[in-house]
PDB file of C-alpha atoms in Angstrom:
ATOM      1  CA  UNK A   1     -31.962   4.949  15.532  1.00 53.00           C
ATOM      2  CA  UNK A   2     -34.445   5.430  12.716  1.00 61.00           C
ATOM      3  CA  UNK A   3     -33.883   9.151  13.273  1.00 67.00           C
ATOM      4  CA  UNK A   4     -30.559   9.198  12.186  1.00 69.00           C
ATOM      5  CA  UNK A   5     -31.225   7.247   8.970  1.00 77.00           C
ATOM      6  CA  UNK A   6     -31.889  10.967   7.202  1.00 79.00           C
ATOM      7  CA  UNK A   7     -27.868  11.013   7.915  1.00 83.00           C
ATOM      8  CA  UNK A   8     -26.587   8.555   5.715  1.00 91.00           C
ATOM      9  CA  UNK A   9     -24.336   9.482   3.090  1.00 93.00           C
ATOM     10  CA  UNK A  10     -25.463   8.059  -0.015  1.00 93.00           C
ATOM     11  CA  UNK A  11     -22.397   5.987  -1.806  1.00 93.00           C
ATOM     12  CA  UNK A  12     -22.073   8.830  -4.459  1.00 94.00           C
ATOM     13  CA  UNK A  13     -21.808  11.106  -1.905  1.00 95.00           C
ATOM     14  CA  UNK A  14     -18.767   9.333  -0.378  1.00 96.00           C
ATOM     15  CA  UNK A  15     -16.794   9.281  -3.998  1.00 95.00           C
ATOM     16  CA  UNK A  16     -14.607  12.337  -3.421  1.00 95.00           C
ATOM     17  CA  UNK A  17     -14.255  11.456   0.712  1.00 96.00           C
ATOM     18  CA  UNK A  18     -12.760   7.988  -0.779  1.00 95.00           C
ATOM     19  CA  UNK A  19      -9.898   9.487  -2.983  1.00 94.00           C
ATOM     20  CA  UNK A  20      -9.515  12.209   0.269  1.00 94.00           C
ATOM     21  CA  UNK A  21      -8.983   9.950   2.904  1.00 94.00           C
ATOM     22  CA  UNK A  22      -6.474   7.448   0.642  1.00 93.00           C
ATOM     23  CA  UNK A  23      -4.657  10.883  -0.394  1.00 91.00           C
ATOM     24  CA  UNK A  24      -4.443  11.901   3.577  1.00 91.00           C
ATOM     25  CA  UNK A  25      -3.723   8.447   4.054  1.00 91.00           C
ATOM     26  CA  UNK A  26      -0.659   8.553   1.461  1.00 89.00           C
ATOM     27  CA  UNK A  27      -1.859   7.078  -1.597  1.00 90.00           C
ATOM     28  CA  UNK A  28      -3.039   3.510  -0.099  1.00 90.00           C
ATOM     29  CA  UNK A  29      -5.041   2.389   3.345  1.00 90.00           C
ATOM     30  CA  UNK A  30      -6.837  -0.691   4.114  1.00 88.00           C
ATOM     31  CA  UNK A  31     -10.540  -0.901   4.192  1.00 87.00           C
ATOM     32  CA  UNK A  32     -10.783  -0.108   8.025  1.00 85.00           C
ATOM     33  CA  UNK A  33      -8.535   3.477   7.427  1.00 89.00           C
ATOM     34  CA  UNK A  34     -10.103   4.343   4.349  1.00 93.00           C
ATOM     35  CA  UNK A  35     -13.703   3.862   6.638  1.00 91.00           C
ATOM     36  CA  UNK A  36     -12.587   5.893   9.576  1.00 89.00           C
ATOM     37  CA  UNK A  37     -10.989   8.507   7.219  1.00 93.00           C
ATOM     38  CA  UNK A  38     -14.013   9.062   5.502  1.00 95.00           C
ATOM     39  CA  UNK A  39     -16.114   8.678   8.632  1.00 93.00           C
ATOM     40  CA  UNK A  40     -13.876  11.820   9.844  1.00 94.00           C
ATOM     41  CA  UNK A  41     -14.092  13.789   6.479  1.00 95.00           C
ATOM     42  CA  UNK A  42     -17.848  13.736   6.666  1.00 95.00           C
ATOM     43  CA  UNK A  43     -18.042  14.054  10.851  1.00 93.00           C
ATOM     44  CA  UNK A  44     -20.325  10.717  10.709  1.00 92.00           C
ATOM     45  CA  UNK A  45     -22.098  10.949  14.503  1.00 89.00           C
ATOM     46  CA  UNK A  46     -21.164   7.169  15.727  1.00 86.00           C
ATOM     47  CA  UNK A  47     -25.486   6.848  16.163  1.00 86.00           C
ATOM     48  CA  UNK A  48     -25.201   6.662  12.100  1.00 88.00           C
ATOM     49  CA  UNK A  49     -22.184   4.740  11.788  1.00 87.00           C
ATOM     50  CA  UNK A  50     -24.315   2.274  14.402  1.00 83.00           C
ATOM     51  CA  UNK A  51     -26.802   1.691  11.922  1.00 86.00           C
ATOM     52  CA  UNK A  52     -26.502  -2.236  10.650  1.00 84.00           C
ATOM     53  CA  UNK A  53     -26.881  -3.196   7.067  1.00 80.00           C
ATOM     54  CA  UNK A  54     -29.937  -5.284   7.255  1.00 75.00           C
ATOM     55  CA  UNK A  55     -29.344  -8.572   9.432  1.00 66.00           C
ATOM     56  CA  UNK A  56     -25.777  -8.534   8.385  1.00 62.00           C
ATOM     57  CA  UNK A  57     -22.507  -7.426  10.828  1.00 63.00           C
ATOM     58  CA  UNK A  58     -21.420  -4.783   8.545  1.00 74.00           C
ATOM     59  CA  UNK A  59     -22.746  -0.966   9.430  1.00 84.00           C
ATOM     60  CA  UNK A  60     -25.095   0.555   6.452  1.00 89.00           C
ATOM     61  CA  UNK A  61     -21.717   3.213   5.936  1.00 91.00           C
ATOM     62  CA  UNK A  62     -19.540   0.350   5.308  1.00 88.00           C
ATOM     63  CA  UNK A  63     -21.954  -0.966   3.063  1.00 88.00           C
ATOM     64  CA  UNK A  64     -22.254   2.115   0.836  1.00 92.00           C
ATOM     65  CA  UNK A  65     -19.009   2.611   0.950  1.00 93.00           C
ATOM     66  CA  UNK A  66     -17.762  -0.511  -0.252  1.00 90.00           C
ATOM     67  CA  UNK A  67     -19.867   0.745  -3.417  1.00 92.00           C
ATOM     68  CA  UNK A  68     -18.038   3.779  -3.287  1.00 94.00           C
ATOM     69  CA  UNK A  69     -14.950   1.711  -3.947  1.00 93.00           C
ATOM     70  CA  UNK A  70     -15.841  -0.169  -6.457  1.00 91.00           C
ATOM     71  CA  UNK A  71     -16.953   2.806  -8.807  1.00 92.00           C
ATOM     72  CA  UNK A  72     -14.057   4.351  -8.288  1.00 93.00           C
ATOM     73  CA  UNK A  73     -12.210   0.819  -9.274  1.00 92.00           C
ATOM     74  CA  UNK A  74     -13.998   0.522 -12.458  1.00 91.00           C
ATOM     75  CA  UNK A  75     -13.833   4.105 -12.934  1.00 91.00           C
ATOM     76  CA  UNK A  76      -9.784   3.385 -13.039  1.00 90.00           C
ATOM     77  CA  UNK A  77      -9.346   5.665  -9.882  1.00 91.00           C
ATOM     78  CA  UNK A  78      -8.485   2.948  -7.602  1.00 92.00           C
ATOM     79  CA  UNK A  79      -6.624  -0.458  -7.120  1.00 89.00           C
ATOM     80  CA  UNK A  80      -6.854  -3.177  -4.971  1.00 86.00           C
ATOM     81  CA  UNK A  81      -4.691  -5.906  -4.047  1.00 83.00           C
ATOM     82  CA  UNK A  82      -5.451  -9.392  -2.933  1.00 73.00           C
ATOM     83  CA  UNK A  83      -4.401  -8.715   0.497  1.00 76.00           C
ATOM     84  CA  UNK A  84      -7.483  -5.474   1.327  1.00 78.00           C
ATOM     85  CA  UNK A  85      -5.086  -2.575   0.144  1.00 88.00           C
ATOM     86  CA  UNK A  86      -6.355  -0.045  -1.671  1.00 91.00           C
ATOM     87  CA  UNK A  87      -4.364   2.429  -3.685  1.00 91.00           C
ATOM     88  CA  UNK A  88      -5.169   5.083  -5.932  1.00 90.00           C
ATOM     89  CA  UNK A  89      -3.652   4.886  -9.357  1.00 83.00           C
ATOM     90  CA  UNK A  90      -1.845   8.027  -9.443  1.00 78.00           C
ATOM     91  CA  UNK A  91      -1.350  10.704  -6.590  1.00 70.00           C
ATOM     92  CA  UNK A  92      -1.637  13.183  -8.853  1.00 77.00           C
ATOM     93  CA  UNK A  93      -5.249  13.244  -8.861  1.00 85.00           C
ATOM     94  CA  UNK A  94      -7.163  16.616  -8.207  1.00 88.00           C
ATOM     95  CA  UNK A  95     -10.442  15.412  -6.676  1.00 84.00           C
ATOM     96  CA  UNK A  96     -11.725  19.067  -7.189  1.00 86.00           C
ATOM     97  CA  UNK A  97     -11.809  18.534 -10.991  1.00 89.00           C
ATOM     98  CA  UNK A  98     -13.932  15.241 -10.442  1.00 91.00           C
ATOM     99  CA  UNK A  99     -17.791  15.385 -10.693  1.00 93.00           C
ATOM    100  CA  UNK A 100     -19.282  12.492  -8.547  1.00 92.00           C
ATOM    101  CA  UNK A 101     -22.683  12.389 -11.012  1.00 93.00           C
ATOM    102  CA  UNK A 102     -20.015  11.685 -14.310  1.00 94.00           C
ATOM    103  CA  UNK A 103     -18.385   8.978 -12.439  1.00 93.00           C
ATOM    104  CA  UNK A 104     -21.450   6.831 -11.834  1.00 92.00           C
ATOM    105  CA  UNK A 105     -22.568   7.558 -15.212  1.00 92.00           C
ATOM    106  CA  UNK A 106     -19.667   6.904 -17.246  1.00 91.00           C
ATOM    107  CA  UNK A 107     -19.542   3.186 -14.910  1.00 90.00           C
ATOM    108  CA  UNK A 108     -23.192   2.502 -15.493  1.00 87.00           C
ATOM    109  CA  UNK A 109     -22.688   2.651 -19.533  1.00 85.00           C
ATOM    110  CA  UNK A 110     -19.731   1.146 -19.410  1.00 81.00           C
ATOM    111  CA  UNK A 111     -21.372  -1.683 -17.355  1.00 71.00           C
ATOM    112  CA  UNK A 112     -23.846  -1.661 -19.984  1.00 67.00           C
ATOM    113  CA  UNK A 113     -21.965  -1.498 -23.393  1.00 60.00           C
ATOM    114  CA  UNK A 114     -19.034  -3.817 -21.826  1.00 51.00           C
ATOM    115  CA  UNK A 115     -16.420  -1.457 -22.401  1.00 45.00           C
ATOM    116  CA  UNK A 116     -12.954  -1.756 -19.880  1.00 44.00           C
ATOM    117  CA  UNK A 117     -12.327   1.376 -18.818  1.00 47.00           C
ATOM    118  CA  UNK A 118      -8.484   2.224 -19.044  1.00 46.00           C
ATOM    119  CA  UNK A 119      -6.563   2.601 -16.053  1.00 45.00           C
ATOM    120  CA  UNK A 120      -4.121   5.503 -15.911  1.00 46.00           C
ATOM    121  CA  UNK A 121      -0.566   4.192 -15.447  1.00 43.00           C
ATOM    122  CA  UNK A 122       2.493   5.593 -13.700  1.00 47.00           C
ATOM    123  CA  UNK A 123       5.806   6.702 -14.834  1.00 46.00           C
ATOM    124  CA  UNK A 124       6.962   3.765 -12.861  1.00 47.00           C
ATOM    125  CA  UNK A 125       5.458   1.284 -14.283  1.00 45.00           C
ATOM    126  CA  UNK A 126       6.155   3.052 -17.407  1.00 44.00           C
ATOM    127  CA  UNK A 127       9.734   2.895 -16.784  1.00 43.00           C
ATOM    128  CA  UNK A 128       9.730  -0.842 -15.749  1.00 36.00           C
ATOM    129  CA  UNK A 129       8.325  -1.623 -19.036  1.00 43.00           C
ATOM    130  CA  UNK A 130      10.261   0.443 -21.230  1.00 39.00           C
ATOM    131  CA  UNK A 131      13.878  -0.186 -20.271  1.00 38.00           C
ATOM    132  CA  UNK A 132      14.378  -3.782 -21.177  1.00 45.00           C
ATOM    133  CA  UNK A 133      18.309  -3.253 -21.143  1.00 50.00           C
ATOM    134  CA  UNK A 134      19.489  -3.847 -17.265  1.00 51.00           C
ATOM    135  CA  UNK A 135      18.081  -6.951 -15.197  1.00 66.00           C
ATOM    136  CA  UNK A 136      15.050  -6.482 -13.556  1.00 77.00           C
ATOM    137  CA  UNK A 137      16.284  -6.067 -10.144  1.00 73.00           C
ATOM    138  CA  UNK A 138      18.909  -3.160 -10.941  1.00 78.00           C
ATOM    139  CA  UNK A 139      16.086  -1.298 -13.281  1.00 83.00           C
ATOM    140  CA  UNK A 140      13.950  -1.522  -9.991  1.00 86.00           C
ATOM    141  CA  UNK A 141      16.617  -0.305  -7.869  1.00 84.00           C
ATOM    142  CA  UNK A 142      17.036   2.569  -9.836  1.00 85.00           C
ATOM    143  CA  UNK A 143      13.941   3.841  -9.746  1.00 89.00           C
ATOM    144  CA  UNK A 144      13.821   3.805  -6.536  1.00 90.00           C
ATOM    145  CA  UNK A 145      17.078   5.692  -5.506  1.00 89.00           C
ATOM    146  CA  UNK A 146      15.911   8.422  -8.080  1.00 89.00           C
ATOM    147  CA  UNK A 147      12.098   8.247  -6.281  1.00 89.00           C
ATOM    148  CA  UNK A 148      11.403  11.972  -4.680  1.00 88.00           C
ATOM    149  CA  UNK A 149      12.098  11.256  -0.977  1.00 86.00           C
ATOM    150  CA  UNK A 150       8.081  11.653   0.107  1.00 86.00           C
ATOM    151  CA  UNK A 151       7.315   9.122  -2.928  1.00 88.00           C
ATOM    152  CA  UNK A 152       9.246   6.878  -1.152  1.00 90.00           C
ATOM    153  CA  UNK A 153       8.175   6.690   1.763  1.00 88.00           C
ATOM    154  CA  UNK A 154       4.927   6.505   0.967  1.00 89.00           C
ATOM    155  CA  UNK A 155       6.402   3.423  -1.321  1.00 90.00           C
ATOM    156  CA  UNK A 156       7.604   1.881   2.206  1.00 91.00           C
ATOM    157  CA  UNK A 157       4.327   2.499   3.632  1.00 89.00           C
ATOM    158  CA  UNK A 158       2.837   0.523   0.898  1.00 91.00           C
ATOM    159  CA  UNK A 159       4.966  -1.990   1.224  1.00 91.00           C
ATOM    160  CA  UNK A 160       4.322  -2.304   5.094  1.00 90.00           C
ATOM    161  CA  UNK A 161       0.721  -2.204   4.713  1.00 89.00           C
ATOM    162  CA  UNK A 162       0.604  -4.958   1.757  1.00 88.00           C
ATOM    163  CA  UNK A 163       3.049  -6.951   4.527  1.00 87.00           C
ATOM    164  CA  UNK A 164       0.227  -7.402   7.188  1.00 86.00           C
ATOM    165  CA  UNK A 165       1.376  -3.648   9.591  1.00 86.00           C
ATOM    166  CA  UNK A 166      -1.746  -1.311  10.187  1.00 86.00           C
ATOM    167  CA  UNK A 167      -2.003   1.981  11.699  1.00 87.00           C
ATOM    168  CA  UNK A 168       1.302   2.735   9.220  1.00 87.00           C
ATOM    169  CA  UNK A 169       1.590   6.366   9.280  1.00 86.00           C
ATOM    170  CA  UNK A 170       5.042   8.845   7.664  1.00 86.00           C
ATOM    171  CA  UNK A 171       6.166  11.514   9.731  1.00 80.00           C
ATOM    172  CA  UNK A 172       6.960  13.561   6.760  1.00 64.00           C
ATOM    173  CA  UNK A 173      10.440  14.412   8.140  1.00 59.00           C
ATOM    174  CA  UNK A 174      13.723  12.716   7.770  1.00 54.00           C
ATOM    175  CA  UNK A 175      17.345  13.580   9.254  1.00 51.00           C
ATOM    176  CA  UNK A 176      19.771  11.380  10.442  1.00 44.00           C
ATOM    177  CA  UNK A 177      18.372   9.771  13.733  1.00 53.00           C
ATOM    178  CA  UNK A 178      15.011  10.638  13.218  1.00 72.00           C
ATOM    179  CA  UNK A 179      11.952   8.431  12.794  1.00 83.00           C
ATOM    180  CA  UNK A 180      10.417   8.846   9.400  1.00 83.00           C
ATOM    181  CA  UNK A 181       7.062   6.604  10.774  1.00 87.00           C
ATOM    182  CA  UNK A 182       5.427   4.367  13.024  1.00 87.00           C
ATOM    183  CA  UNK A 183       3.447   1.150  12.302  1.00 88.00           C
ATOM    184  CA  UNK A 184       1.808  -1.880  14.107  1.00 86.00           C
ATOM    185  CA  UNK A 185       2.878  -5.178  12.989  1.00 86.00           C
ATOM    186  CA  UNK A 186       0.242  -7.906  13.553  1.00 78.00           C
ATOM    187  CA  UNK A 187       1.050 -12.013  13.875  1.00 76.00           C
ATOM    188  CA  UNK A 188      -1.412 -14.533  12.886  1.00 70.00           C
ATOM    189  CA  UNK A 189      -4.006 -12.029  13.515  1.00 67.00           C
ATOM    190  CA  UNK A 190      -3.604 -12.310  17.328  1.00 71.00           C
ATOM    191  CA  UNK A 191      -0.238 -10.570  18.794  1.00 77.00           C
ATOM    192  CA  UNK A 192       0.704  -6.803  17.850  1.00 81.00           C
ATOM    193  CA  UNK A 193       3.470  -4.532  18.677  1.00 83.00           C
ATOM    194  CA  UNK A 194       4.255  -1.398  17.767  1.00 88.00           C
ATOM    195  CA  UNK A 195       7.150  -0.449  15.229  1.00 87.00           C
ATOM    196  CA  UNK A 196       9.351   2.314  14.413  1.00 90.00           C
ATOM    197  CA  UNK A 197      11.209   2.867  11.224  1.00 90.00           C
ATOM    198  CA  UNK A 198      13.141   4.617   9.115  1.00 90.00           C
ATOM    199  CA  UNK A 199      13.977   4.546   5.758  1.00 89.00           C
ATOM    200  CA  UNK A 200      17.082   6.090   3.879  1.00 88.00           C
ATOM    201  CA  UNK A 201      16.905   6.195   0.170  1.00 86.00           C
ATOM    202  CA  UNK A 202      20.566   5.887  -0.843  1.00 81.00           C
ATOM    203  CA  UNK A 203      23.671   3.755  -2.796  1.00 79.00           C
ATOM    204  CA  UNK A 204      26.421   3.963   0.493  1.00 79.00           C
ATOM    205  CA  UNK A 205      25.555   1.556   3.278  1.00 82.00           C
ATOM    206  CA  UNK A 206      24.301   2.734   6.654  1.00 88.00           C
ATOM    207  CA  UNK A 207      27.031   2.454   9.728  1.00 89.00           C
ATOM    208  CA  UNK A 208      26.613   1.320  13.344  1.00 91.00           C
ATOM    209  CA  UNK A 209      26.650   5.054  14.264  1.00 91.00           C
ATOM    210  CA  UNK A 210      23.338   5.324  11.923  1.00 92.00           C
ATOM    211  CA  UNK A 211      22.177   2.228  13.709  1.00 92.00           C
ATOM    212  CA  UNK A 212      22.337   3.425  17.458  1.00 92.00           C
ATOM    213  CA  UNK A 213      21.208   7.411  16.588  1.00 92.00           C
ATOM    214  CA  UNK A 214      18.063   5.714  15.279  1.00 91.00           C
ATOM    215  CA  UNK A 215      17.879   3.560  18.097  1.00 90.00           C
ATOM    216  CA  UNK A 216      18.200   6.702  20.539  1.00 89.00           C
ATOM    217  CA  UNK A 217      15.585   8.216  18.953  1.00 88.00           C
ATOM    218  CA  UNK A 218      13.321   5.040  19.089  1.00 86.00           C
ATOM    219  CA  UNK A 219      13.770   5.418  23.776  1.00 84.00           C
ATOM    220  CA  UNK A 220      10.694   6.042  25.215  1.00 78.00           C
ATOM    221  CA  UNK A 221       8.467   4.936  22.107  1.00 81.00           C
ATOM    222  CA  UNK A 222       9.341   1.532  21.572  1.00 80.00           C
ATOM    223  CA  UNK A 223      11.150  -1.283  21.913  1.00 74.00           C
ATOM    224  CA  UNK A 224      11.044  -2.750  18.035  1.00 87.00           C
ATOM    225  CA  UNK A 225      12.636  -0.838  15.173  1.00 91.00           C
ATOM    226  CA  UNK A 226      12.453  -1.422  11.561  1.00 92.00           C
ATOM    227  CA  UNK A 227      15.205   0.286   9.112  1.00 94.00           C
ATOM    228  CA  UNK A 228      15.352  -0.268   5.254  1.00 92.00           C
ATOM    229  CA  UNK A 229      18.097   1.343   2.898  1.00 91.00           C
ATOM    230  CA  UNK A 230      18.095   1.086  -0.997  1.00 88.00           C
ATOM    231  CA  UNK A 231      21.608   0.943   0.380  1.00 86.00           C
ATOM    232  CA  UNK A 232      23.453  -1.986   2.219  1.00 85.00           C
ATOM    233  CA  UNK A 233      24.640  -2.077   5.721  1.00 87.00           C
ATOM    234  CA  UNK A 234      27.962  -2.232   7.477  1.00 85.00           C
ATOM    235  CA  UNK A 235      28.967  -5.605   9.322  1.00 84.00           C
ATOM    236  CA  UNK A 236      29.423  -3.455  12.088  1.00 88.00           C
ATOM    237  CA  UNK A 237      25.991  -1.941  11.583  1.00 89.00           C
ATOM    238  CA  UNK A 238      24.491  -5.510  11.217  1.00 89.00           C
ATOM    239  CA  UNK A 239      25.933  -6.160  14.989  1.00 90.00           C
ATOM    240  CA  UNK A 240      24.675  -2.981  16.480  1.00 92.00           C
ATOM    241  CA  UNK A 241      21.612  -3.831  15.021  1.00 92.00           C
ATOM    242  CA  UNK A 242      21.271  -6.957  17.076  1.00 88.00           C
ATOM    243  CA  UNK A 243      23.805  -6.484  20.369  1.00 90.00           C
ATOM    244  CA  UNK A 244      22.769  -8.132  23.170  1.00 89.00           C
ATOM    245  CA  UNK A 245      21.135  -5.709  25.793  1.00 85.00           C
ATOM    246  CA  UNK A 246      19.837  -3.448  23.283  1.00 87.00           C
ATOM    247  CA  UNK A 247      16.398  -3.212  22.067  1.00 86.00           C
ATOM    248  CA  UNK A 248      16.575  -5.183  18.402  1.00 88.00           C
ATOM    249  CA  UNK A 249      16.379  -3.579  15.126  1.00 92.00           C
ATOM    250  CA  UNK A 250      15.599  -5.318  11.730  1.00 91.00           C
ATOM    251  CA  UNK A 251      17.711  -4.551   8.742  1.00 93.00           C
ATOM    252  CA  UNK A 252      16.199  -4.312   5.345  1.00 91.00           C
ATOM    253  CA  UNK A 253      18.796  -3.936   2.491  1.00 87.00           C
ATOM    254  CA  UNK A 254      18.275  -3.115  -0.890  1.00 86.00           C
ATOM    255  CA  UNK A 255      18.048  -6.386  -2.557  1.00 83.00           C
ATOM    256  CA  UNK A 256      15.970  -7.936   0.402  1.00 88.00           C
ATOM    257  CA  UNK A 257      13.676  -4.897  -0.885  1.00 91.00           C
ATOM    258  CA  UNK A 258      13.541  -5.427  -4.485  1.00 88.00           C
ATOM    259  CA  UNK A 259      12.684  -8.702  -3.823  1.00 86.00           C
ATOM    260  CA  UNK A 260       9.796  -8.206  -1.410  1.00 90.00           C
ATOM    261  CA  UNK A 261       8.484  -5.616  -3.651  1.00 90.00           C
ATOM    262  CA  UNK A 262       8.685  -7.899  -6.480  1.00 88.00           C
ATOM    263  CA  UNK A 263       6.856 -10.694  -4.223  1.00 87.00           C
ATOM    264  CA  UNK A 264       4.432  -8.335  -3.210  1.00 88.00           C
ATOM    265  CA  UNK A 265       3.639  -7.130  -6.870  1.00 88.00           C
ATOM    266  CA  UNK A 266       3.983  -3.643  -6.492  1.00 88.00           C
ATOM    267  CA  UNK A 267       4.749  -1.909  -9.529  1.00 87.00           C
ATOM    268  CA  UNK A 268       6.063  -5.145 -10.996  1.00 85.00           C
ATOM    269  CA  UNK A 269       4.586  -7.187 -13.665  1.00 82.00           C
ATOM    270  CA  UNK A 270       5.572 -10.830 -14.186  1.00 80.00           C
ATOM    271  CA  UNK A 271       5.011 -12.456 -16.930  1.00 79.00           C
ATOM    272  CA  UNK A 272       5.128 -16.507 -17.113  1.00 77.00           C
ATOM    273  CA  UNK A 273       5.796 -18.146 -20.523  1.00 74.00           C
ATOM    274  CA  UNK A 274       4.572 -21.905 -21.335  1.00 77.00           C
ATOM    275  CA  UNK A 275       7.174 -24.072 -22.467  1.00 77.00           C
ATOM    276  CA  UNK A 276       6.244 -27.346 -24.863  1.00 83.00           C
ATOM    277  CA  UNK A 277       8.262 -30.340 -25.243  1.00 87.00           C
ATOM    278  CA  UNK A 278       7.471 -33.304 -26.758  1.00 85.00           C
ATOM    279  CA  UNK A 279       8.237 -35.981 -25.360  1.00 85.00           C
ATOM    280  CA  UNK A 280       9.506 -38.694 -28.252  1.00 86.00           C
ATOM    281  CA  UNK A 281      10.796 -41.502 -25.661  1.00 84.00           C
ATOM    282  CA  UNK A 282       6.736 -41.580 -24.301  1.00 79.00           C
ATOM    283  CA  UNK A 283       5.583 -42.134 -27.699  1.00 82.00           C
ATOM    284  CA  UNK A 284       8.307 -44.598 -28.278  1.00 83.00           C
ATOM    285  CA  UNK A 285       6.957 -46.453 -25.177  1.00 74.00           C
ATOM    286  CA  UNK A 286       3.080 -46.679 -25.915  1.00 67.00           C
TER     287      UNK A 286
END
């Protein structure tokens, strides 16, 4: 084993791999897909992604490469949520133009001098900050019918990933019938089974024809399907969905949508205000 120690990749070295395997990975992955995307980037021999960090259970790679993340955190690259997504902070990013020896620099004096590195924002979050006029929901729900179709699906993906799925992967393709990706869903950390969806980004509502094409195209892959709209569905679409005999399929509308988006916290800020009021009754009492 000691052999292959000369084969580490040093946590610098695994900077640009990082932002690589989360853009190959559409703009967000958990810890374990951004590891065996970067394990795949470099061609990692399993003998050094064997090697143990010290006594501990985690692998020396995993170690330096939870470094990796970090820097790239502070560095205002990357974001992490609560739930072990990471993201980066734009997709925009040209990891070409990025110099691995600046970003541990500018990190180490910032660590030094205190100074909070900005994070880049997006024109979503932009957007959800500037237009104050429309309800929160219907400013959300326009952004996302007038999201380029790739942005959102790699929005759904997100969204799937934050919700507990692994393993979620876009086709890249879309057309009526089609599948537009594939995900595992995971309960209480014990059961999985594997899903198919599809995801239309539009303001009609999606028919029972739309409901059994997808469901023809799900045969031989699986027997759990997942379809979200921006749109709403048809009552008859809502009973194809779940006729007896057929394998099921779960309907996600456009408000269910905003509102899991909004309880996930993607591209959402909420703000709570503190409210005062004195109570003269208690003083009365005393």
């Amino acid at each position: 084993m000691k052999r292959f120690t000369s084969l580490l990749p040093t946590f610098d070295s695994m900077l640009i791999p990082t932002i690589q395997a989360l853009q190959i990975l559409g703009g967000s992955g958990t810890t374990e897909e951004i590891y065996d995307q970067v394990a795949q980037i470099l061609n990692l021999p399993d003998k050094v992604l064997e090697i143990p960090h010290g006594n501990s259970s985690q692998s020396e790679v995993e170690y330096r490469l939870a470094w990796s993340r970090t820097y790239l955190k502070k560095y205002g690259i990357l974001e992490n949520s609560a739930r072990g997504v990471w993201s980066l902070g734009s997709t925009a990013i040209n990891h070409d133009e990025l110099d691995p020896k600046e970003i541990v620099k500018t990190v180490r004096e910032a660590g030094k001098s205190k100074v909070i590195l900005p994070v880049p924002m997006t024109k979503a979050s932009e957007s959800l900050e500037t237009l104050n006029e429309l309800a929160w929901h219907q400013q959300l729900h326009e952004i996302l019918l007038e999201m380029e179709p790739s942005a959102f699906e790699r929005l759904v993906q997100r969204l799937l990933r934050e919700s507990g799925f692994i393993q979620v992967q876009v086709s890249g393709k879309s057309g009526d019938g089609g599948i537009d990706g594939v995900g595992i869903a995971r309960i209480n950390g014990f059961l999985s089974f594997h899903i198919l969806f599809q995801c239309k980004r539009y303001q009609g509502s999606v028919t029972s024809g739309q409901i059994r094409d997808f469901r023809g195209a799900m045969q031989g892959h699986t027997d759990k399907g997942l379809f979200i709209t921006t749109g709403t569905f048809t009552r008859d679409a809502i009973k194809e969905a779940l006729r007896d005999g057929a394998p099921p399929i779960d309907l996600i509308d456009g408000e269910q949508l905003v509102q899991r988006i909004k309880e996930l916290g993607l591209g959402v800020k909420i703000t709570i205000f503190e409210s005062v009021e004195v109570d003269t009754d208690w003083f009365e009492r005393i």
